[in-house]
mmCIF file of C-alpha atoms in Angstrom:
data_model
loop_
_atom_site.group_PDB
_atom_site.id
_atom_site.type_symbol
_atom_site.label_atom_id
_atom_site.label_comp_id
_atom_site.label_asym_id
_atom_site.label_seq_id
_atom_site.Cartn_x
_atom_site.Cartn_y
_atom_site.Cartn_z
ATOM 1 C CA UNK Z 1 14.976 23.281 -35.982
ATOM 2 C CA UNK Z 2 15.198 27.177 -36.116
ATOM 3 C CA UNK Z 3 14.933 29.332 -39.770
ATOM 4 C CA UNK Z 4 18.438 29.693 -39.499
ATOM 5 C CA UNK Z 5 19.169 26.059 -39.884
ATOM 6 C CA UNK Z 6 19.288 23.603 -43.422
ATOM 7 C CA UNK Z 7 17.316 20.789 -42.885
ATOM 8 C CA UNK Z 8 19.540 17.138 -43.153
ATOM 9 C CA UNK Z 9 20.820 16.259 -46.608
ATOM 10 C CA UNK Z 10 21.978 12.710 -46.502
ATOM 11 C CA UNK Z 11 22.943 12.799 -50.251
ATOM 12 C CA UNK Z 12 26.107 14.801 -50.739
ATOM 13 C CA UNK Z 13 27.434 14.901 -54.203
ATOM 14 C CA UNK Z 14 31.502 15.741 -54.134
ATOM 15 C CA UNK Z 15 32.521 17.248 -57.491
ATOM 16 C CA UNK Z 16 35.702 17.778 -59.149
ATOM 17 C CA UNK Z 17 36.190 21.888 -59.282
ATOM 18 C CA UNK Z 18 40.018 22.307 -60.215
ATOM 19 C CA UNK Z 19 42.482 19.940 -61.030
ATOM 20 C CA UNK Z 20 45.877 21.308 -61.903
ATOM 21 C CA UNK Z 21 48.573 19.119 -61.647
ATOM 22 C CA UNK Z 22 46.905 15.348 -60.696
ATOM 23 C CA UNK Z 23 49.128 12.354 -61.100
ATOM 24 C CA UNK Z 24 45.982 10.260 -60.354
ATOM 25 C CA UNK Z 25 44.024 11.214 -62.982
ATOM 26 C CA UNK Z 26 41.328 12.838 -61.794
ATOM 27 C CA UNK Z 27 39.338 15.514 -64.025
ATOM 28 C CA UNK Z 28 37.291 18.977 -63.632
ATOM 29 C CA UNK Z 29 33.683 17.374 -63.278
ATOM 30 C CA UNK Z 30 34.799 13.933 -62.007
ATOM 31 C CA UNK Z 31 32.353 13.029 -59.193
ATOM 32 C CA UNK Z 32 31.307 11.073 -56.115
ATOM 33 C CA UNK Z 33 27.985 10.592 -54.635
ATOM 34 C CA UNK Z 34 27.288 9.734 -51.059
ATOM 35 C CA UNK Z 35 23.841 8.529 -50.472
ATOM 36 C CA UNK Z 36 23.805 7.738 -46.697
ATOM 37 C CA UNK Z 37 26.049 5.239 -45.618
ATOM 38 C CA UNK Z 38 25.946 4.356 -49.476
ATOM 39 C CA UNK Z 39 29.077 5.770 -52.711
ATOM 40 C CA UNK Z 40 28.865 5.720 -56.080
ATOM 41 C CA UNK Z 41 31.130 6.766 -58.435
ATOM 42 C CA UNK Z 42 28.810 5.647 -61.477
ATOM 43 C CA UNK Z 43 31.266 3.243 -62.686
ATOM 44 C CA UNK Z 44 34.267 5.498 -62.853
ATOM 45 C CA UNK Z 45 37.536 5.637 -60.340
ATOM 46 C CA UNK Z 46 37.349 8.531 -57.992
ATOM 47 C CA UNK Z 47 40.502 9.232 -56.829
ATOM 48 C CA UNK Z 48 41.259 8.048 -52.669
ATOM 49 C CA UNK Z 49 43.302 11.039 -51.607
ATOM 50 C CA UNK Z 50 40.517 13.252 -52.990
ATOM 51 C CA UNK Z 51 38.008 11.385 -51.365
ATOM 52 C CA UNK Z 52 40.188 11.502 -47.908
ATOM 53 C CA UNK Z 53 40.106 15.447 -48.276
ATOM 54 C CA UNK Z 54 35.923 15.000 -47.937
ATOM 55 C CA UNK Z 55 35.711 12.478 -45.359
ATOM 56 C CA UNK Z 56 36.107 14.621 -42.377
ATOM 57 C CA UNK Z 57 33.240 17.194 -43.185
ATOM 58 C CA UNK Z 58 31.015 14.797 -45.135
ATOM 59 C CA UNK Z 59 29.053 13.808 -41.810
ATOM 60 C CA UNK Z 60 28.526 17.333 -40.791
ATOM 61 C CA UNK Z 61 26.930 18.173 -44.157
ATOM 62 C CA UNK Z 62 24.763 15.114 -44.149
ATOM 63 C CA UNK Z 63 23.352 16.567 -40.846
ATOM 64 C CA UNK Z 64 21.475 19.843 -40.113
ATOM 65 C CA UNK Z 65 23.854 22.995 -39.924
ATOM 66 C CA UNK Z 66 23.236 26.711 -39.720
ATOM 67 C CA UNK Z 67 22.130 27.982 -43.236
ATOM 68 C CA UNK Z 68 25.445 30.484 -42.940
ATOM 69 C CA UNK Z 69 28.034 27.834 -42.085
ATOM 70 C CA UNK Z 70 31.200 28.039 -44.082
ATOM 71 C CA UNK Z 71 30.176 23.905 -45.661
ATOM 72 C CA UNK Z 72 26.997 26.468 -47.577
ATOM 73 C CA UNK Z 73 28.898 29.598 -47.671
ATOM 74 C CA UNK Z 74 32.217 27.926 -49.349
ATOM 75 C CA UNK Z 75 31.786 24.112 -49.950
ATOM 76 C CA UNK Z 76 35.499 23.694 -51.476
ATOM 77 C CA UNK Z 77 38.232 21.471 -50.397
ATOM 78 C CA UNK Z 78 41.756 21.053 -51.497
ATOM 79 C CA UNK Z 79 43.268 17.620 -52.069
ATOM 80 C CA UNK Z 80 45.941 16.653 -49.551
ATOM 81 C CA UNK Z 81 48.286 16.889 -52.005
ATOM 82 C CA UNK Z 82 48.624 20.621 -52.495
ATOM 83 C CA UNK Z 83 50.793 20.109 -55.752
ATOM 84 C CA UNK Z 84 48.461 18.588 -57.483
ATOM 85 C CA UNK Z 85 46.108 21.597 -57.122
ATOM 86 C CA UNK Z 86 42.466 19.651 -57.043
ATOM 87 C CA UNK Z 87 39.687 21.418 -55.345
ATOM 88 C CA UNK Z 88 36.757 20.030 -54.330
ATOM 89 C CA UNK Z 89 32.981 21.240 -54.162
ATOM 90 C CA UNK Z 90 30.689 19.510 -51.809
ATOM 91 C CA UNK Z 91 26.929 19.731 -53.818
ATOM 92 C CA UNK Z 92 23.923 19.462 -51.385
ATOM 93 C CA UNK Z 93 20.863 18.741 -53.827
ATOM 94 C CA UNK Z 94 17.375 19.375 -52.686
#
């Protein structure tokens, strides 16, 4: 693996950033873990159409990417539902 590249991070913590307009209920600092194959919500519902706006990229941040890739530069996502205004922000903790 070259300097330019972030080691694997197999624990991914998606965080609520925005949330406008939800109809599911879903708050600014609601969050989801993913700890390899593993999710935790502590407890709480997390809502699925969030969680389907992560699922895509969530594998490619769990693996080794270039330290300048746009999932580092700008980890946010939008909800599929664009009137409902929720952004996500993918956390990568060391």
């Amino acid at each position: 693996m070259g300097d330019d590249m972030l080691p694997p991070c197999p624990r991914v913590r998606v965080v609520v950033e925005r949330a406008d307009a939800p109809r599911c209920g879903i708050r600014v600092g609601d969050a989801v873990t993913v700890d390899g194959p593993g999710l935790s919500t502590g407890g709480k519902p997390f809502c699925p159409m969030a969680l389907m706006a992560v699922l895509p990229v969530l594998g490619m941040r769990q693996n080794p990417i270039p330290a300048d890739d746009w999932l580092v530069r700008k980890p946010y996502l939008c909800c599929p539902d664009a009137t409902e205004g929720v952004v996500l922000r993918l956390e990568a903790p060391r």
